[in-house]
Tab-separated table of C-alpha atoms in Angstrom:
chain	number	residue	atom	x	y	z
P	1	UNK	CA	-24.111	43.439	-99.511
P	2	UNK	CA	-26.157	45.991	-101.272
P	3	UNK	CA	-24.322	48.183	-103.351
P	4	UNK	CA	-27.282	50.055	-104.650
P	5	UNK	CA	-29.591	51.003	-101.501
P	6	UNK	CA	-33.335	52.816	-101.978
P	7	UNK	CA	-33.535	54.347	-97.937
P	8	UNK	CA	-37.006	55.175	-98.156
P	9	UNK	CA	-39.543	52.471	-99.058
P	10	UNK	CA	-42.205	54.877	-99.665
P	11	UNK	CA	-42.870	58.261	-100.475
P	12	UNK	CA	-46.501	60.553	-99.993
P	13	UNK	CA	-47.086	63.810	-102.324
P	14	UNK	CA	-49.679	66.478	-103.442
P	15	UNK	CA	-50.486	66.205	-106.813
P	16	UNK	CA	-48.672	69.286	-108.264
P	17	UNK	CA	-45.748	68.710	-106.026
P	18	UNK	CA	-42.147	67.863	-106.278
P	19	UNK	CA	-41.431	64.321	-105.875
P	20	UNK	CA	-38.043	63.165	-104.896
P	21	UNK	CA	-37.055	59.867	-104.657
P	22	UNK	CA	-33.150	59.201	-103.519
P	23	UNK	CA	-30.817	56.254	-104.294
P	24	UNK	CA	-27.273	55.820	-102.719
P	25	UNK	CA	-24.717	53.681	-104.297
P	26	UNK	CA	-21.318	52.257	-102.592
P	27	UNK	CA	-19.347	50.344	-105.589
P	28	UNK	CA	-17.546	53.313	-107.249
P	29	UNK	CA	-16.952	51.217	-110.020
P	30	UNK	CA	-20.879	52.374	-110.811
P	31	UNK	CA	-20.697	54.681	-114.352
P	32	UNK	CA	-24.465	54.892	-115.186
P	33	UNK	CA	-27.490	54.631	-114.037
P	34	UNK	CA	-31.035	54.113	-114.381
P	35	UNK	CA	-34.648	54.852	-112.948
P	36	UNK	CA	-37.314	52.494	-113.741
P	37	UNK	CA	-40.986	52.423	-113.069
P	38	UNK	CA	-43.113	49.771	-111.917
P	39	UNK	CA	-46.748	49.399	-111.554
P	40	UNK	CA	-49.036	46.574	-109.864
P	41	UNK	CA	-48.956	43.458	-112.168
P	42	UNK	CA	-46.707	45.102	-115.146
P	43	UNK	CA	-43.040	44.729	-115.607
P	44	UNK	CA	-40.915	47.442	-114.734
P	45	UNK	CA	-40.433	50.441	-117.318
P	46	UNK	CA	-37.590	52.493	-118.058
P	47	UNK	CA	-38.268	56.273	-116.928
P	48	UNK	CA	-34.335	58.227	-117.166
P	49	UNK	CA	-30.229	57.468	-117.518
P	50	UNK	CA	-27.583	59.238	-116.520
P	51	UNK	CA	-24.021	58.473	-117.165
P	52	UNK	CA	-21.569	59.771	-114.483
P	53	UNK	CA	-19.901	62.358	-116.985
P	54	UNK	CA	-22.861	64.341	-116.315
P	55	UNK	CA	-24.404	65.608	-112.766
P	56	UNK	CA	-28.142	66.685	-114.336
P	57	UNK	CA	-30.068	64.677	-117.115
P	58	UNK	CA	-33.589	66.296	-117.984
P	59	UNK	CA	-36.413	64.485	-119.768
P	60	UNK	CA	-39.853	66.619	-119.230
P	61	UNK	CA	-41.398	66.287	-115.974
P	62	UNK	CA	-38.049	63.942	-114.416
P	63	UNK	CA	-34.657	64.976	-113.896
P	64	UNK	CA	-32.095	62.672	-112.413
P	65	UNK	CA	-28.938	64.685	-110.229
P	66	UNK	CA	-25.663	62.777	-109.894
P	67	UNK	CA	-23.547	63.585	-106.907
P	68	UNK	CA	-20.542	61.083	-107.247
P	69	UNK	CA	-18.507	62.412	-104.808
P	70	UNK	CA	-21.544	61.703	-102.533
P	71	UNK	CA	-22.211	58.332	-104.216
P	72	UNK	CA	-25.766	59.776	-104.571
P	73	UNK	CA	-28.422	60.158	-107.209
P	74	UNK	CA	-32.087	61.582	-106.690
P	75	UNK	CA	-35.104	61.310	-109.254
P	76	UNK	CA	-37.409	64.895	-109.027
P	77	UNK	CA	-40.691	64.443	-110.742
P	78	UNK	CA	-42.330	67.999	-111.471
P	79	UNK	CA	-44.913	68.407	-111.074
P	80	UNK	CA	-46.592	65.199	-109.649
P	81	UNK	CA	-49.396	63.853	-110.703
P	82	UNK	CA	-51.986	60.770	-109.478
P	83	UNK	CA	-50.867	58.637	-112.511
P	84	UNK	CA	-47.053	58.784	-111.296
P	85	UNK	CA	-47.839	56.465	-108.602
P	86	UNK	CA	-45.870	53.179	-108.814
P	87	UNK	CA	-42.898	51.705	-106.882
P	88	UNK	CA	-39.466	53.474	-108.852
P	89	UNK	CA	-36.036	51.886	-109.030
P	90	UNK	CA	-33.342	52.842	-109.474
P	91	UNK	CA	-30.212	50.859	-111.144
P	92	UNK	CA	-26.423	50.784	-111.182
P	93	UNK	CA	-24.085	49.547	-113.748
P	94	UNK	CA	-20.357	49.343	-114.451
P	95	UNK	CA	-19.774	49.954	-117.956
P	96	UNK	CA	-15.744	50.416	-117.797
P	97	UNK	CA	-15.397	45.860	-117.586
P	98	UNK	CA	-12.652	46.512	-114.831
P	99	UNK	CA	-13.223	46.011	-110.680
P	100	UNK	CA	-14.398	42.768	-111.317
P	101	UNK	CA	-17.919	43.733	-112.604
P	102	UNK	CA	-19.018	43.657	-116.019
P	103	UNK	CA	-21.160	45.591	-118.695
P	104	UNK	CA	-24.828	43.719	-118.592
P	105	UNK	CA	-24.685	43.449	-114.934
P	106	UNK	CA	-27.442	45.725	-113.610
P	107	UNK	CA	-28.029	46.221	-109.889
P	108	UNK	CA	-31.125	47.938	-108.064
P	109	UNK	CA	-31.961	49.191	-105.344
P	110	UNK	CA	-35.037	48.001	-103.224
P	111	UNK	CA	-37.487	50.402	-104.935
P	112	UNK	CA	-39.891	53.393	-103.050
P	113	UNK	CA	-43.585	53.237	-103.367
P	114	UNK	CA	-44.664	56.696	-104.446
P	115	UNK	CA	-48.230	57.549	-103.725
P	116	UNK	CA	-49.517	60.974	-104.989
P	117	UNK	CA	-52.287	61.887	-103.829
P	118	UNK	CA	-55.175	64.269	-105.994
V	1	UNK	CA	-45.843	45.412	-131.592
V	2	UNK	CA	-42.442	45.005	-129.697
V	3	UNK	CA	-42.935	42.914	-126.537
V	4	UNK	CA	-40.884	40.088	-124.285
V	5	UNK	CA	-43.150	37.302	-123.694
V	6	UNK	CA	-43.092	35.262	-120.483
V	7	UNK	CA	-44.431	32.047	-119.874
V	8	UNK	CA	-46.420	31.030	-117.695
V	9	UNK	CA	-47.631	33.965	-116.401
V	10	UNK	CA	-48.393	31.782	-113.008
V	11	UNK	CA	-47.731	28.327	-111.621
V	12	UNK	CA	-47.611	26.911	-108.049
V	13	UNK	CA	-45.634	23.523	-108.298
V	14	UNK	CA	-43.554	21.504	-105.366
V	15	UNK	CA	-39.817	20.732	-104.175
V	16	UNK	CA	-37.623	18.954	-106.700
V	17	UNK	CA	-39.798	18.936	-109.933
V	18	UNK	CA	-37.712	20.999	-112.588
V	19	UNK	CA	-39.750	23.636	-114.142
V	20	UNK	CA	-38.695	26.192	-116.986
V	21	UNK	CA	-39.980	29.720	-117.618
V	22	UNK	CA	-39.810	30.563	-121.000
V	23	UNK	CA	-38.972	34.180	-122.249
V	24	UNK	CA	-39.041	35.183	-126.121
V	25	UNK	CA	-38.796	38.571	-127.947
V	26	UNK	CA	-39.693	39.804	-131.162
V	27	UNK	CA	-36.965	42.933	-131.157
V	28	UNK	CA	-34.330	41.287	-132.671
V	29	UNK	CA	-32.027	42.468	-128.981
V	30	UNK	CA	-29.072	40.808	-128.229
V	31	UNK	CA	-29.297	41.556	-124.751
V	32	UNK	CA	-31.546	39.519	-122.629
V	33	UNK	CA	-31.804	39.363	-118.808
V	34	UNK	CA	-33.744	37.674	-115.893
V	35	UNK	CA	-34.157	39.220	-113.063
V	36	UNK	CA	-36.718	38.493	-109.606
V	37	UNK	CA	-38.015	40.117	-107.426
V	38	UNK	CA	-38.561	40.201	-104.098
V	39	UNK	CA	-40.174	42.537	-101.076
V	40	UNK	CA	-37.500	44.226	-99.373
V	41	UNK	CA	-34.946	43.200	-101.896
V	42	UNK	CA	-35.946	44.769	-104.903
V	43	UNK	CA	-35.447	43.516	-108.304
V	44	UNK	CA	-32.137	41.102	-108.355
V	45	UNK	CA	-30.142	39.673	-111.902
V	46	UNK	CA	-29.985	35.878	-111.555
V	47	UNK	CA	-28.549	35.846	-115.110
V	48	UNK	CA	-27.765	37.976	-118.455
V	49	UNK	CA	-27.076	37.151	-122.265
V	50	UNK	CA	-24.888	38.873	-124.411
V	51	UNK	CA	-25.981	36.866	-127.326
V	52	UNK	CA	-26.259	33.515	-128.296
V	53	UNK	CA	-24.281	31.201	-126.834
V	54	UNK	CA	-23.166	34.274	-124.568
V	55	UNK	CA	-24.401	33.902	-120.731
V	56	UNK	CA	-22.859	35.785	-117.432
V	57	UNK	CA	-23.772	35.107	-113.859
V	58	UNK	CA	-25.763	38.262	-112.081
V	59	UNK	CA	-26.192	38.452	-108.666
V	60	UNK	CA	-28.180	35.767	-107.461
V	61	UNK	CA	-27.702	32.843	-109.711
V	62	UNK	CA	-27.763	29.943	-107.217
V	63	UNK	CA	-29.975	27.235	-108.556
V	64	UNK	CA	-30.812	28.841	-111.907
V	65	UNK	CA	-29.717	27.845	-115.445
V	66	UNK	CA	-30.180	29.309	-118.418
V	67	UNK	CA	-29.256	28.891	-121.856
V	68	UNK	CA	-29.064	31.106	-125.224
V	69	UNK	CA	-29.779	28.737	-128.173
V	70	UNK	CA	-31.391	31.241	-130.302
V	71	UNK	CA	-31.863	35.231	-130.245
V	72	UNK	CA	-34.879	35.341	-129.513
V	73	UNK	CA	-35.273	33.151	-126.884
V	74	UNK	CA	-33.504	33.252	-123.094
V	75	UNK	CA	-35.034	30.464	-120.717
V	76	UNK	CA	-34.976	30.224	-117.446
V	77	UNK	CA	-34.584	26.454	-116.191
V	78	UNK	CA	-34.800	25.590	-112.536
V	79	UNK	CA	-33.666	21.962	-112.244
V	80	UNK	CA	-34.524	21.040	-108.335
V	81	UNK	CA	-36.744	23.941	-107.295
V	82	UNK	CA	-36.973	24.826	-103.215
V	83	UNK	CA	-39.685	27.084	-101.927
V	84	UNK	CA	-36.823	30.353	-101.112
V	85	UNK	CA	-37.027	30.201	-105.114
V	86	UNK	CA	-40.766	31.453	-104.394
V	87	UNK	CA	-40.620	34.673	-106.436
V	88	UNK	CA	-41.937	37.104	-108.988
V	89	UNK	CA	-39.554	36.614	-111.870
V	90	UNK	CA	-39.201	39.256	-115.153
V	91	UNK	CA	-37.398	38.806	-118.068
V	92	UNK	CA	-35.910	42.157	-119.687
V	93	UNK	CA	-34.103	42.758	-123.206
V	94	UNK	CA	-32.270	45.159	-124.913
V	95	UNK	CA	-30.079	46.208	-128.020
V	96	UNK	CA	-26.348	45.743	-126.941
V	97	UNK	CA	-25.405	49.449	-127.755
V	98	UNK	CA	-25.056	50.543	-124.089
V	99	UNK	CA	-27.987	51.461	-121.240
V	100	UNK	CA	-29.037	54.506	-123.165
V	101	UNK	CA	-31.145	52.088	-125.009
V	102	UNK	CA	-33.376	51.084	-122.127
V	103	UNK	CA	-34.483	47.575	-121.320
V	104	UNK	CA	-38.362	46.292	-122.236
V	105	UNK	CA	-39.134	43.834	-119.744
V	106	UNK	CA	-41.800	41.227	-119.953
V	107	UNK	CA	-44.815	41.342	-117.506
V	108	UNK	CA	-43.683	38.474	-114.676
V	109	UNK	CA	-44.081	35.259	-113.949
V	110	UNK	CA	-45.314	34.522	-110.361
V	111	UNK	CA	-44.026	31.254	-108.886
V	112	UNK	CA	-44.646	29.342	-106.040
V	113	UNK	CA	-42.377	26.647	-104.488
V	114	UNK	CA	-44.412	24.709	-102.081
């Protein structure tokens, strides 16, 4: 059962572009998540949070939205750029200890490759 | 310099001989985590650590152990290995003061169960 699904396993831009990259979720238990970065032979990297008291969290060139009635969240990178090419995941976690999950469990989704081309 | 530290960073062994990946950080975290990952699948927890002495099941923790003797170290011990154990394994820490303080993970350990 994946609770934290990645549709598209890869994703093709022009650098200078909008990227977006979408993750759907099913446990409503979910409270905050996470997008990481990964690139060949490196562990991942943490890009962006969000905690679900807020629908928009901003950090330069990313910005997570939130849709929780829609069990949705979507990473937009602006603008793109050749060195933002990497597989992204994101991650799920329920911080609240109740519906049988715990805080320090993290889920994921199966990650898209983003390739942006020059 | 702040890092998690896996070892090995490789190793190909067979069915049934126990093996253990080491994982050690020099953060002073409480939290530490391993995780694998697989194509298709994504990245998976097969265990977490609160703290010492502190350890929680993830999602896949079938055939895994792990054990929290010290802060700094979070090892991963698999006693009968079987080749669907072939992975790409990363070890991740953290402070314990919530996700806003973001996870460093360790570069991988690539194993394979022949």
């Amino acid at each position: 059962d994946q609770q934290v699904k990645q549709n598209s396993p890869s994703l093709s831009v022009q650098e200078g572009r909008i990227s977006i990259l979408n993750c759907d979720y099913t446990n409503s238990m979910f409270d905050y998540f996470l997008w990481y970065k990964k690139y060949p032979a490196e562990g991942p990297t943490f890009l962006i949070s969000i905690s679900s008291i807020k629908d928009k969290n901003e950090d330069g060139r990313f910005t997570v939205f939130l849709n929780k009635s829609a069990k949705h969240l979507s990473l937009h990178i602006v603008p793109s750029q050749p060195g933002d090419s990497a597989v992204y995941f994101c991650a799920a976690s329920a911080t609240n200890n109740a519906g049988g999950t715990s805080y320090g469990k993290l889920t994921f989704g199966q990650g898209t490759i983003l390739t942006v081309h020059p | 310099e702040a890092q998690v530290t896996q070892n090995p960073r490789y190793l190909i062994t067979v069915t049934g001989k126990k093996l253990t990946v080491t994982c050690s950080q020099n953060m002073n975290h409480e939290y530490m985590s391993w995780y694998r990952q697989d194509p298709g699948l994504g990245l998976r927890q097969i265990y977490y650590s609160m703290n010492v002495e502190v350890t929680d099941k993830g999602d896949v923790p079938e055939g895994y152990k792990v054990s929290r003797k010290e802060k700094r170290n979070f090892p991963l011990i698999l006693e009968s290995p079987s080749p669907n154990q072939t992975s790409l394994y990363f070890c991740a820490s953290s402070p314990l003061t919530g996700w806003d303080q973001p996870q460093h993970f360790g570069d991988g350990t690539r194993l394979s169960i022949l």
